[in-house]
mmCIF file of C-alpha atoms in Angstrom:
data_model
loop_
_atom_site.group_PDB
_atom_site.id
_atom_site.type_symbol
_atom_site.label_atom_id
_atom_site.label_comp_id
_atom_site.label_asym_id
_atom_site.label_seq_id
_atom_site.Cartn_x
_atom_site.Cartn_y
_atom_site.Cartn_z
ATOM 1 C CA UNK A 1 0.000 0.000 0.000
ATOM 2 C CA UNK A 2 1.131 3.069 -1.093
ATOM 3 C CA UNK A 3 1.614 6.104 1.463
ATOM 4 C CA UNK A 4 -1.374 8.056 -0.282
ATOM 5 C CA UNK A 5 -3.162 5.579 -0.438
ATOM 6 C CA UNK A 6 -2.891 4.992 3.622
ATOM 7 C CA UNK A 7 -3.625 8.333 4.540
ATOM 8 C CA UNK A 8 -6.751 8.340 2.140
ATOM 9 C CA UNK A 9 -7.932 4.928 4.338
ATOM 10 C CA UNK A 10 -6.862 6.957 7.331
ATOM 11 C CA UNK A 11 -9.041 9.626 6.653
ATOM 12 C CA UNK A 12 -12.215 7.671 5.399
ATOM 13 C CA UNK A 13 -11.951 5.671 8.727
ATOM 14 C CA UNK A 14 -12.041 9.265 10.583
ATOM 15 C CA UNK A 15 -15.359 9.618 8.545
ATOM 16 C CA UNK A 16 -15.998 6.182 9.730
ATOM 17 C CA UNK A 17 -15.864 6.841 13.088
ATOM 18 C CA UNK A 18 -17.588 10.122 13.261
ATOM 19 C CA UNK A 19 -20.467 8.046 11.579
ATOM 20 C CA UNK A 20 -20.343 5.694 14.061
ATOM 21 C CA UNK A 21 -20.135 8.463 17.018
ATOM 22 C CA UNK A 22 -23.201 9.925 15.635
ATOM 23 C CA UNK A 23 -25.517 6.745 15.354
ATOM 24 C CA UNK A 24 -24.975 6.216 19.619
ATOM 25 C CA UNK A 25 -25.048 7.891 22.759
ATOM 26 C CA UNK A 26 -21.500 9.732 22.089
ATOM 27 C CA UNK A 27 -23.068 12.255 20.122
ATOM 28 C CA UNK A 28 -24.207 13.530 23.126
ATOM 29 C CA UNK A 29 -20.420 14.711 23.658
ATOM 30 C CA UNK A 30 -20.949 16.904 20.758
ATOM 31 C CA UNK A 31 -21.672 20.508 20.537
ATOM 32 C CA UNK A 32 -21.652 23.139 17.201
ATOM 33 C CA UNK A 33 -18.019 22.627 16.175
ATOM 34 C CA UNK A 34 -18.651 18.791 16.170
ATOM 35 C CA UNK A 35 -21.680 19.150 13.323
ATOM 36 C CA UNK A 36 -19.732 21.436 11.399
ATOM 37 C CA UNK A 37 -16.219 19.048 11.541
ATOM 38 C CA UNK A 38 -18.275 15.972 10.900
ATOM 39 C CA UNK A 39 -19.956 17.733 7.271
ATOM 40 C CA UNK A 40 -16.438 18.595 6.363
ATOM 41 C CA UNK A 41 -15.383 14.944 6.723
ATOM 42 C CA UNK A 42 -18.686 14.025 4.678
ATOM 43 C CA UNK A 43 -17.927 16.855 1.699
ATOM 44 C CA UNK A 44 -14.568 14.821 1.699
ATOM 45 C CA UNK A 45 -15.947 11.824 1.331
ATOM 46 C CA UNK A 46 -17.817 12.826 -1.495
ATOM 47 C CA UNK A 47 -15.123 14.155 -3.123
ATOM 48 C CA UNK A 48 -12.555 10.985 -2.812
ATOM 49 C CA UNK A 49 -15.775 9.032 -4.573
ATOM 50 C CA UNK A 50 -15.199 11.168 -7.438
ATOM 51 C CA UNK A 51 -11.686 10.882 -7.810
ATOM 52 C CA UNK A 52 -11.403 6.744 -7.139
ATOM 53 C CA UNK A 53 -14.358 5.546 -8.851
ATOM 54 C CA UNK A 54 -14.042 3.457 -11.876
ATOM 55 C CA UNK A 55 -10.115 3.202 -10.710
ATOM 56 C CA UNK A 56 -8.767 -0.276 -11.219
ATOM 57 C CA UNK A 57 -7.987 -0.055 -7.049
ATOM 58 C CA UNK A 58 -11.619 0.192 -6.270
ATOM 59 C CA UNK A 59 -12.445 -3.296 -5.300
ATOM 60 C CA UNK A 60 -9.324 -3.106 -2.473
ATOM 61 C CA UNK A 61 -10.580 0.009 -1.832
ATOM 62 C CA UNK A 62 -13.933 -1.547 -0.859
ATOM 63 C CA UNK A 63 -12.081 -4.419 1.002
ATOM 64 C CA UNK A 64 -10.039 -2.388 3.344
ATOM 65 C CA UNK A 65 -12.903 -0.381 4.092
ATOM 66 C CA UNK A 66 -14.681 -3.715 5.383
ATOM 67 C CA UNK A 67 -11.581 -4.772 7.421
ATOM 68 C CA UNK A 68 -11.880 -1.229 9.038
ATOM 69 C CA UNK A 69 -15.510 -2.278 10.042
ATOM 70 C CA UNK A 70 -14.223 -4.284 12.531
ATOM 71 C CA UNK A 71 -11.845 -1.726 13.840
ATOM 72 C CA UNK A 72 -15.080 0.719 15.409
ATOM 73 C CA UNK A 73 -15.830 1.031 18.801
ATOM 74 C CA UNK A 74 -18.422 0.217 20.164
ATOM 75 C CA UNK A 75 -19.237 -2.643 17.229
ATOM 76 C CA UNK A 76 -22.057 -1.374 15.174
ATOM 77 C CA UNK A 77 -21.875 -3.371 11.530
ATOM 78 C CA UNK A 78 -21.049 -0.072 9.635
ATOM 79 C CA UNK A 79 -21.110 -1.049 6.013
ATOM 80 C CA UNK A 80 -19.044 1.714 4.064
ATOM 81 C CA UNK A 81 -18.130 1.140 0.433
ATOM 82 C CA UNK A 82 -16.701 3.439 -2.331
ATOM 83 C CA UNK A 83 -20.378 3.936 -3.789
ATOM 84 C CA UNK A 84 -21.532 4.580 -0.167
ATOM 85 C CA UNK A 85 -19.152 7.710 0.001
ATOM 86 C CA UNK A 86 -21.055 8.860 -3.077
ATOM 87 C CA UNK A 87 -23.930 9.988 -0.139
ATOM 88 C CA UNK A 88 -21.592 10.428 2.530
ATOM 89 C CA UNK A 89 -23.316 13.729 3.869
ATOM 90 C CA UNK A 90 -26.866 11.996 3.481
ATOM 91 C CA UNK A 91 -25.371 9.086 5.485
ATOM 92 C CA UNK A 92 -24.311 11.351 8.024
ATOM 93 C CA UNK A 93 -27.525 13.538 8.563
ATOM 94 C CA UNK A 94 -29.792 10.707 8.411
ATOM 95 C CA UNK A 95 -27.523 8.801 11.074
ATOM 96 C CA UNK A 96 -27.927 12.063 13.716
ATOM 97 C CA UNK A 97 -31.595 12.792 12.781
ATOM 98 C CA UNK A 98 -32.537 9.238 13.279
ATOM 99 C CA UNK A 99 -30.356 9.425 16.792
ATOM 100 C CA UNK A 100 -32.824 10.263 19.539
ATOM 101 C CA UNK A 101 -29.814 11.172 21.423
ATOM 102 C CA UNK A 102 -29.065 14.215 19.577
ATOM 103 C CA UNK A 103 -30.215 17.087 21.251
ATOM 104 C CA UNK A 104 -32.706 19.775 20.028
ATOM 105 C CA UNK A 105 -30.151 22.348 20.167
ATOM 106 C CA UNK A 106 -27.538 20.543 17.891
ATOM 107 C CA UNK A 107 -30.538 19.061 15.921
ATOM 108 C CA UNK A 108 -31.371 22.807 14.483
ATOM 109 C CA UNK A 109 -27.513 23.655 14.252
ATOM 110 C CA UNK A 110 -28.099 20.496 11.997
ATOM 111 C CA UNK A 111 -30.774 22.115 10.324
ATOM 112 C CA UNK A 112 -29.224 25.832 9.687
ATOM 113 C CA UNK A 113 -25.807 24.172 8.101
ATOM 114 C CA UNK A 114 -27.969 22.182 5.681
ATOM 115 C CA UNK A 115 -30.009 24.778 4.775
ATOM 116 C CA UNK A 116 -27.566 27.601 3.360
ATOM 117 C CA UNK A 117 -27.018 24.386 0.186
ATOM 118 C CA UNK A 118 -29.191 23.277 -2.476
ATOM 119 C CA UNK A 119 -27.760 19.607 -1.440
ATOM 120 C CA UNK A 120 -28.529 20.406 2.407
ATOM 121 C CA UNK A 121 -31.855 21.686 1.523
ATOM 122 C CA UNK A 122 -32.493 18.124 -0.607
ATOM 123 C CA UNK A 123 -31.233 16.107 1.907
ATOM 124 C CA UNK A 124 -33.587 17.430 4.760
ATOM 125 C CA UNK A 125 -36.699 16.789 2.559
ATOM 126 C CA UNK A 126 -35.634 13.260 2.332
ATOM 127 C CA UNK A 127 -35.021 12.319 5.119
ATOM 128 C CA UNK A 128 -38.585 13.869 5.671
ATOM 129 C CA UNK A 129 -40.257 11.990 3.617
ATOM 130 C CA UNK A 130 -39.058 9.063 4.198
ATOM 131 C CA UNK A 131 -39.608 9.656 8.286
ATOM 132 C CA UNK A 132 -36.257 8.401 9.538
ATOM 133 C CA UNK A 133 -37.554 4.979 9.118
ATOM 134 C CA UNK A 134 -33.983 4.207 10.796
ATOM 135 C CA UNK A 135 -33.600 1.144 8.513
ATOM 136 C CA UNK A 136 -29.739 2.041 7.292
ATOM 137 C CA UNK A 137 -26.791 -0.076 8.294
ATOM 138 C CA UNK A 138 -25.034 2.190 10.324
ATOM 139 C CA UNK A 139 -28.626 2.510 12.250
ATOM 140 C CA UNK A 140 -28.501 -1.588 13.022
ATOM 141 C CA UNK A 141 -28.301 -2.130 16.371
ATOM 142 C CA UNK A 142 -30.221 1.261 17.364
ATOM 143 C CA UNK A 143 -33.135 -0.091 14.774
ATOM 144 C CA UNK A 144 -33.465 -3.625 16.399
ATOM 145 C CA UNK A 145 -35.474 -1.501 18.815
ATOM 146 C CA UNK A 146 -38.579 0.019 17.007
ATOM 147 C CA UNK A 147 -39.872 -2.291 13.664
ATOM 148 C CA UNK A 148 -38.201 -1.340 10.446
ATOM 149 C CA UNK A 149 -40.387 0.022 7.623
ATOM 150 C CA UNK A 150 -39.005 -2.577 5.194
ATOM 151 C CA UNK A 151 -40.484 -5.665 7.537
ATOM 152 C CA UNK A 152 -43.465 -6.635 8.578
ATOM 153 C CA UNK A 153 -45.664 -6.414 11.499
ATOM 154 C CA UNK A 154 -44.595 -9.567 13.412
ATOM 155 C CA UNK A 155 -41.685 -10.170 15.557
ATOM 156 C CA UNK A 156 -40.959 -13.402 13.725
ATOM 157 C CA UNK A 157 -40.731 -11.287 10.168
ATOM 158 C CA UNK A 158 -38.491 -8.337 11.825
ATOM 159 C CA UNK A 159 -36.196 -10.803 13.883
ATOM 160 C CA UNK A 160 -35.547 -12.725 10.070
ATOM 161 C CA UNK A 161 -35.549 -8.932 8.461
ATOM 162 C CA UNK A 162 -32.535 -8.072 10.843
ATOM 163 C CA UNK A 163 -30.914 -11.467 10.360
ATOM 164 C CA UNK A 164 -30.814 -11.347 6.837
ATOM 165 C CA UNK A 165 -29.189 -7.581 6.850
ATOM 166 C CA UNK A 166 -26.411 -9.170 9.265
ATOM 167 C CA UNK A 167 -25.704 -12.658 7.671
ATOM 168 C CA UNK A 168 -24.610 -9.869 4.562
ATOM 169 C CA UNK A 169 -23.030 -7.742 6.375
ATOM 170 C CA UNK A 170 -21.028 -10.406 8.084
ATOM 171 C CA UNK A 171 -20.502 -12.691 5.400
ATOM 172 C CA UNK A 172 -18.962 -9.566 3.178
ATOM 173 C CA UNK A 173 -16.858 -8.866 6.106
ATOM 174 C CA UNK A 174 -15.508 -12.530 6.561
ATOM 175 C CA UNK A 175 -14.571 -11.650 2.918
ATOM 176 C CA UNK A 176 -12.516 -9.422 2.981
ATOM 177 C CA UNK A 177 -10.733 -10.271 6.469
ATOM 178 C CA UNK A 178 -7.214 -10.945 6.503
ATOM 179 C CA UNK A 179 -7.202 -12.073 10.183
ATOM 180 C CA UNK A 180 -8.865 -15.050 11.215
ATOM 181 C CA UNK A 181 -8.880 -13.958 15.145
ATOM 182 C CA UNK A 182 -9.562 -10.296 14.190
ATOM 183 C CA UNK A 183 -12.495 -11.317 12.630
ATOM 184 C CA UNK A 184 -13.559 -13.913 15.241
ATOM 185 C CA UNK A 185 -13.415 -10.765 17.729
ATOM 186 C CA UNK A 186 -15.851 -9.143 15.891
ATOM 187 C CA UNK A 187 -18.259 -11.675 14.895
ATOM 188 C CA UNK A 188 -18.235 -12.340 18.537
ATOM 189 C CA UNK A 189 -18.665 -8.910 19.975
ATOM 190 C CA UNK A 190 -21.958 -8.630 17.463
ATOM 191 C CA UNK A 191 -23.419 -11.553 19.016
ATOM 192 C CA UNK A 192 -22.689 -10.105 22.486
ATOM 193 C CA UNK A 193 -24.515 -6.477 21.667
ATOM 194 C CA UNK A 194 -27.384 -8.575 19.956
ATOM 195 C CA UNK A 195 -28.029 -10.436 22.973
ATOM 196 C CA UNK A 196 -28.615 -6.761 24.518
ATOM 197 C CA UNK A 197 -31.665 -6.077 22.294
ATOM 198 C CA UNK A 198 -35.294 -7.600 23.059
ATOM 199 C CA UNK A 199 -34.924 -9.136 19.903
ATOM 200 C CA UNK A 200 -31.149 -10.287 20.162
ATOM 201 C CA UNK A 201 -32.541 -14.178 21.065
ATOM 202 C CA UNK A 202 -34.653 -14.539 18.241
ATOM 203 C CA UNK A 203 -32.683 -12.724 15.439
ATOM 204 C CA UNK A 204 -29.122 -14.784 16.032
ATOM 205 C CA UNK A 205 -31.236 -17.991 15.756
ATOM 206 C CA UNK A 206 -32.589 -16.580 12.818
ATOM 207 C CA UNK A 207 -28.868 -16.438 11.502
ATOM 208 C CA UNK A 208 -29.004 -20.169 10.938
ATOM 209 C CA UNK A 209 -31.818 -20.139 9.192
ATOM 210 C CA UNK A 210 -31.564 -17.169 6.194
ATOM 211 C CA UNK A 211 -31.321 -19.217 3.296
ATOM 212 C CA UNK A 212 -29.135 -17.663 0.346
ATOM 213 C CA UNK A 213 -30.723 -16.904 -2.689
ATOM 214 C CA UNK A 214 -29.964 -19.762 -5.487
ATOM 215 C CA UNK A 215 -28.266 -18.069 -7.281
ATOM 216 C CA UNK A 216 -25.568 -16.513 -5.348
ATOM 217 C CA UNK A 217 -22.291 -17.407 -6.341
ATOM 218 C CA UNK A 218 -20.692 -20.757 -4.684
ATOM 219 C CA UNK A 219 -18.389 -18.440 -2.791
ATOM 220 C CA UNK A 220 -20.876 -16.688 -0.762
ATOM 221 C CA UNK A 221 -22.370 -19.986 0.851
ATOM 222 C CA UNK A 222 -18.505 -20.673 1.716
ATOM 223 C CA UNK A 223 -18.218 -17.906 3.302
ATOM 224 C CA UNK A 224 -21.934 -18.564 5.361
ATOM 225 C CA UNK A 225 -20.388 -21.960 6.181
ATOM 226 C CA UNK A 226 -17.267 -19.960 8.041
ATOM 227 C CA UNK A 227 -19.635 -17.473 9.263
ATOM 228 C CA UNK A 228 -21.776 -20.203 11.178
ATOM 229 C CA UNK A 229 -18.556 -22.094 12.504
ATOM 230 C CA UNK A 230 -17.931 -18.743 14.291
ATOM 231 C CA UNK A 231 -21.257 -18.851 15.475
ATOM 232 C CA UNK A 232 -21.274 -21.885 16.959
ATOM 233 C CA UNK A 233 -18.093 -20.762 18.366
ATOM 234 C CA UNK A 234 -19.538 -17.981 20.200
ATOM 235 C CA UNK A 235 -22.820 -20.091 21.139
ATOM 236 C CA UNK A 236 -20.553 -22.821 22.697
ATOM 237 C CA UNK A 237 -19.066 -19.725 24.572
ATOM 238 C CA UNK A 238 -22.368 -18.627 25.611
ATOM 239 C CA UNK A 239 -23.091 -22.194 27.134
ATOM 240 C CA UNK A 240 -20.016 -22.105 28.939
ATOM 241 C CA UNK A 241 -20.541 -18.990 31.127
ATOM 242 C CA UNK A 242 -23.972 -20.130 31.405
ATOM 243 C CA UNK A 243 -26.017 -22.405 29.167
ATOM 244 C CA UNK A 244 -29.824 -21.594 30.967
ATOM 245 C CA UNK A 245 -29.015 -18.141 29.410
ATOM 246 C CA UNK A 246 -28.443 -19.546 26.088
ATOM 247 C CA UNK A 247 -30.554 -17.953 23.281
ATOM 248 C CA UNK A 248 -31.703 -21.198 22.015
ATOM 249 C CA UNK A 249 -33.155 -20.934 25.139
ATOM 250 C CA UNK A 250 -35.333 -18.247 24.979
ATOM 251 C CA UNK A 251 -35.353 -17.694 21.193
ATOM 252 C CA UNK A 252 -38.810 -18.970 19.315
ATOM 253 C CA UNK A 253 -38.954 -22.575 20.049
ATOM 254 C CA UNK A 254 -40.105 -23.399 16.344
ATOM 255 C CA UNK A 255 -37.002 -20.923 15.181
ATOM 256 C CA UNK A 256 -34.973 -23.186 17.405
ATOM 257 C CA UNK A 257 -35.984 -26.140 16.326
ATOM 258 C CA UNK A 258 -35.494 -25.206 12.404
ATOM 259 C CA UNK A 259 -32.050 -24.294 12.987
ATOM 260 C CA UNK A 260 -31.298 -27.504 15.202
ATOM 261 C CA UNK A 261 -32.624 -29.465 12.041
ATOM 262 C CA UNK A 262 -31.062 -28.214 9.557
ATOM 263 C CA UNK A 263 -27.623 -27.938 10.995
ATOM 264 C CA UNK A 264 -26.098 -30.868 12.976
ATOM 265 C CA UNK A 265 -23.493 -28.187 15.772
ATOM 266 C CA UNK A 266 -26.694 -26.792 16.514
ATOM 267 C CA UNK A 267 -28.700 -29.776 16.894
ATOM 268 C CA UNK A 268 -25.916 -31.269 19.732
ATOM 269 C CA UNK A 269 -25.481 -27.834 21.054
ATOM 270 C CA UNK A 270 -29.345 -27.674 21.892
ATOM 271 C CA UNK A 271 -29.564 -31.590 23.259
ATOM 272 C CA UNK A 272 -26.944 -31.062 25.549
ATOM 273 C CA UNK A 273 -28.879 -27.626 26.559
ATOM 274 C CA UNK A 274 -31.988 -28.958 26.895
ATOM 275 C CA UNK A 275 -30.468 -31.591 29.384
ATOM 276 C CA UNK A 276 -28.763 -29.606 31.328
ATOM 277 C CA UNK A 277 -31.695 -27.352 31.831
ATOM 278 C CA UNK A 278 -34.229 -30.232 32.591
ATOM 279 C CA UNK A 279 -31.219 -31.665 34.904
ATOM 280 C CA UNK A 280 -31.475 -28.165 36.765
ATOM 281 C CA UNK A 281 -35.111 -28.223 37.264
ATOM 282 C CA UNK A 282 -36.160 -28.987 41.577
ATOM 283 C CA UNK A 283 -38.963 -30.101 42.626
ATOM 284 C CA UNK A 284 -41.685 -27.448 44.089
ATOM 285 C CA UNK A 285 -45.026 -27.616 46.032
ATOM 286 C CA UNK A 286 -47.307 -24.839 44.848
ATOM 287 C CA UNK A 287 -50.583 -26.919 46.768
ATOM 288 C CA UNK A 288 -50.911 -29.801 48.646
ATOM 289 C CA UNK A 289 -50.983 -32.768 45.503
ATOM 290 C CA UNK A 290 -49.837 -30.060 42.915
ATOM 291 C CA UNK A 291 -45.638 -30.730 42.627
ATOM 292 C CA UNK A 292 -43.884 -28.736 40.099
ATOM 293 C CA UNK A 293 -40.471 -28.889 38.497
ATOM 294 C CA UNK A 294 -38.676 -25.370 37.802
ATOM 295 C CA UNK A 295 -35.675 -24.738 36.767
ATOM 296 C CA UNK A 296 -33.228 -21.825 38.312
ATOM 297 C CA UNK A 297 -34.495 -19.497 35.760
ATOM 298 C CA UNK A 298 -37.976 -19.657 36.815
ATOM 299 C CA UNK A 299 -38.979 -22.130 34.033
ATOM 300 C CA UNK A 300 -41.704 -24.947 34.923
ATOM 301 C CA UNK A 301 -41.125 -28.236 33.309
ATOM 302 C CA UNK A 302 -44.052 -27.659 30.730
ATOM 303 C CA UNK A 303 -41.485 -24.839 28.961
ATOM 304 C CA UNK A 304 -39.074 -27.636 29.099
ATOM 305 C CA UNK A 305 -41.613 -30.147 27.421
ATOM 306 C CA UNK A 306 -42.818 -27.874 25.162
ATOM 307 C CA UNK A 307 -38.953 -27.724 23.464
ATOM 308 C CA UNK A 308 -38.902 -31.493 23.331
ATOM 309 C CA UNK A 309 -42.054 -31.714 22.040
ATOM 310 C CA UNK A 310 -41.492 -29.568 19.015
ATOM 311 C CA UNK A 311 -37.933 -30.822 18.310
ATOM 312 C CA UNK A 312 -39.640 -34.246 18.152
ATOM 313 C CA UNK A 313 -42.190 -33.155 15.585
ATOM 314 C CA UNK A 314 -39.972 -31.802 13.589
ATOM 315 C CA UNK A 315 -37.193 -33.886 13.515
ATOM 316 C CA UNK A 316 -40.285 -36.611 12.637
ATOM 317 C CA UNK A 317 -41.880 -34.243 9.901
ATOM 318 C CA UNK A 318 -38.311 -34.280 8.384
ATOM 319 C CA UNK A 319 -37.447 -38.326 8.552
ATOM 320 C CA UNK A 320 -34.656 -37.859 10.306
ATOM 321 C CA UNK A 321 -35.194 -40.800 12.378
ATOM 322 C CA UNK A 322 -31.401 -40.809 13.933
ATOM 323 C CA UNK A 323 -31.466 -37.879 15.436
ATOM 324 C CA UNK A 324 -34.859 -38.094 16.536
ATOM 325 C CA UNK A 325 -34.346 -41.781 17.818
ATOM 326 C CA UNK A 326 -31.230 -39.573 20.278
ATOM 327 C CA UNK A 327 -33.596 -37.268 21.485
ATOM 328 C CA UNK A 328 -35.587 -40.566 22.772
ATOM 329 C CA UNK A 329 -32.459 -42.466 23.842
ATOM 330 C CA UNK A 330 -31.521 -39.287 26.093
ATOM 331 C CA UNK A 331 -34.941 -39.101 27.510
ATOM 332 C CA UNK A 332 -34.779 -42.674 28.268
ATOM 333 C CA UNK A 333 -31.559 -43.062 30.076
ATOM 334 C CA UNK A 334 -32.222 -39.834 32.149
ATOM 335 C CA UNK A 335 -35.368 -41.251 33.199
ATOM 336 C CA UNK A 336 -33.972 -44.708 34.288
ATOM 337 C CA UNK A 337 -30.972 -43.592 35.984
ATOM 338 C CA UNK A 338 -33.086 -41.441 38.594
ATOM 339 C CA UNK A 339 -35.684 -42.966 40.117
ATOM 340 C CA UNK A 340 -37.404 -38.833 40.903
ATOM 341 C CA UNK A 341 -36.659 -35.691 38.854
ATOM 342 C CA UNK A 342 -38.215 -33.944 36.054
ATOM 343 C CA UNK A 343 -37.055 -36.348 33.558
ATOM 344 C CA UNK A 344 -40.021 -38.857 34.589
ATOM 345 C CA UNK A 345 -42.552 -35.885 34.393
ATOM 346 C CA UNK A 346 -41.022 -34.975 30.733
ATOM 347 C CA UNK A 347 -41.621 -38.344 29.761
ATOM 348 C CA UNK A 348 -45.217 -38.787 31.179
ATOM 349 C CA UNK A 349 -45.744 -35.327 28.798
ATOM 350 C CA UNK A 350 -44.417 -36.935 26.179
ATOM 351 C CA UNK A 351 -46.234 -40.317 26.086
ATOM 352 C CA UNK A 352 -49.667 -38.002 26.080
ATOM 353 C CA UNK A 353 -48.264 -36.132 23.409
ATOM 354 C CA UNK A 354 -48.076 -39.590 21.200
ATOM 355 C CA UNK A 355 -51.141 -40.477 22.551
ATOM 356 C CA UNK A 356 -52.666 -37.755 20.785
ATOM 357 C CA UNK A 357 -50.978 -37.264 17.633
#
């Protein structure tokens, strides 16, 4: 790399980080100076697009600007390409408008800058129109709070909405990463800022189960492969440190149970959950002849059943009749090798489950 060409990636990860200042809480640091440095940095931007696109360097341009992704503090799966400089200044309003952190005051500094340029004055009625619908990739994690206008109503459609965004995001950053641990880091410290959303649970099971279009190139599906290895690496992490907060735990059960089926790490990852969590369930008297089983997290053993239950069905609906036939095998020597424990009332569920279907 050339030395211009180090100080240009210098400078567009200034940009980079200014962006990513102004889509959290640290633009509450900022005052008038702060608006007026950060539109400079976007006029930049702009500029550099014109000057490097159509360049033969424009595809390593686009690569180191991924690697530098993983570089931002606090993580928040900016996506900046060459093209994306193109709207750098649009970037960087809608980022602070859609900010609820902003305050008034700096939010009409905003305002007067734009206004005194045709290009400030078209970039407010925009981002109008389109009512900060906060659905931009430097918006992620701030947008997994309120439903995004491109998803629908359900929390099952926005959590798979999300997921799709991020398997992309990730899977062009695993890319483009020259460091296996570097990227590793950063895969991992996603997961842990997902898990501090509502939705967190239900959108990195969801990541197991976005399904590539067909006809993406072979070398994106490698590069989902080596994104889910680092998921399972950060799930077996999870488990670890404790498994009864594990989001297969608390994610939808039938999202769960999808991604245990089609993908054998997460099918033994969530059997040797599920048993430690019905292993951790005590005995409790909530009447005289009413016993209950919970579990330290305040689960009852009917949650507990309820995941067996569906894996069952659906490892049945699908004919996969070995992994269904260890889900029974489990059950069975749990339930012979103690004589009382919740294992014996998961079974009796069970049985009246068969029963009926």
């Amino acid at each position: 790399m050339t030395q211009q060409a180090a100080i240009v990636l210098k400078n567009v990860f200034q940009f980079a980080t200014i962006l990513n200042q102004a889509s959290n809480a640290d633009v509450q640091k900022w005052d008038g100076p702060s608006v007026s440095n950060a539109l400079d940095w976007a006029e930049y931007c702009h500029e550099l697009y014109v000057r490097l696109k159509g360049l033969p360097s424009e595809n390593d341009f686009n690569s180191q600007l991924a690697q530098m992704t993983m570089l931002l503090t606090p993580v928040s799966c900016l996506h900046l390409t060459l093209d994306a400089l193109q709207n750098a200044k649009y970037l960087l309003v809608n980022t602070l408008v859609c900010n609820s952190k902003l305050s008034t005051q700096l939010h009409r500094k905003l305002e007067a800058a734009l206004s005194n340029s045709q290009d400030g004055n078209e970039i407010l009625s925009k981002i109008q129109q389109q009512a900060s619908s906060l659905k931009t990739a430097e918006n992620f994690f701030e947008s997994l709070r309120r439903p995004s206008a491109d998803a629908s109503g359900t929390s099952q459609d926005r959590a798979e909405f999300h997921a799709n965004f991020l398997v992309l995001h990730l899977t062009n950053i695993v890319s483009c990463a020259k460091k296996k641990d570097r990227f590793e880091s950063y895969c991992h410290a996603v997961c842990d800022k997902l898990m501090q959303s509502p939705q967190g649970d239900n959108v990195f099971v969801h990541l197991f189960n976005c399904k590539l279009d067909e006809k993406v190139e072979p070398e994106r599906r490698k590069w989902l492969r080596v994104l889910h290895h680092h998921l399972i690496s950060w799930l077996q992490r999870q488990i670890r440190q404790n498994a009864l907060s594990c989001p297969l735990l608390k994610a939808d059960v039938e999202d769960v149970v999808q991604a245990a089926s089609i993908h054998p790490e997460v099918f033994k990852i969530y059997l040797d959950v599920l048993s430690t969590w019905t292993d951790s369930c005590v005995p409790e008297i909530h009447r005289p002849g009413c016993l209950v089983w919970v579990s330290p997290d305040g689960s009852n053993s009917q949650r507990v059943s309820h995941h067996f239950q569906c894996l069952l069905s659906r490892l049945s609906s699908s004919n996969d009749q070995l992994r269904r036939n260890q889900v029974i095998n489990l059950i069975v020597r749990r339930v012979q090798g103690r004589e009382f424990s919740a294992w014996r009332s998961l079974a009796i569920s069970l049985l009246h489950m068969l029963k009926q279907g």
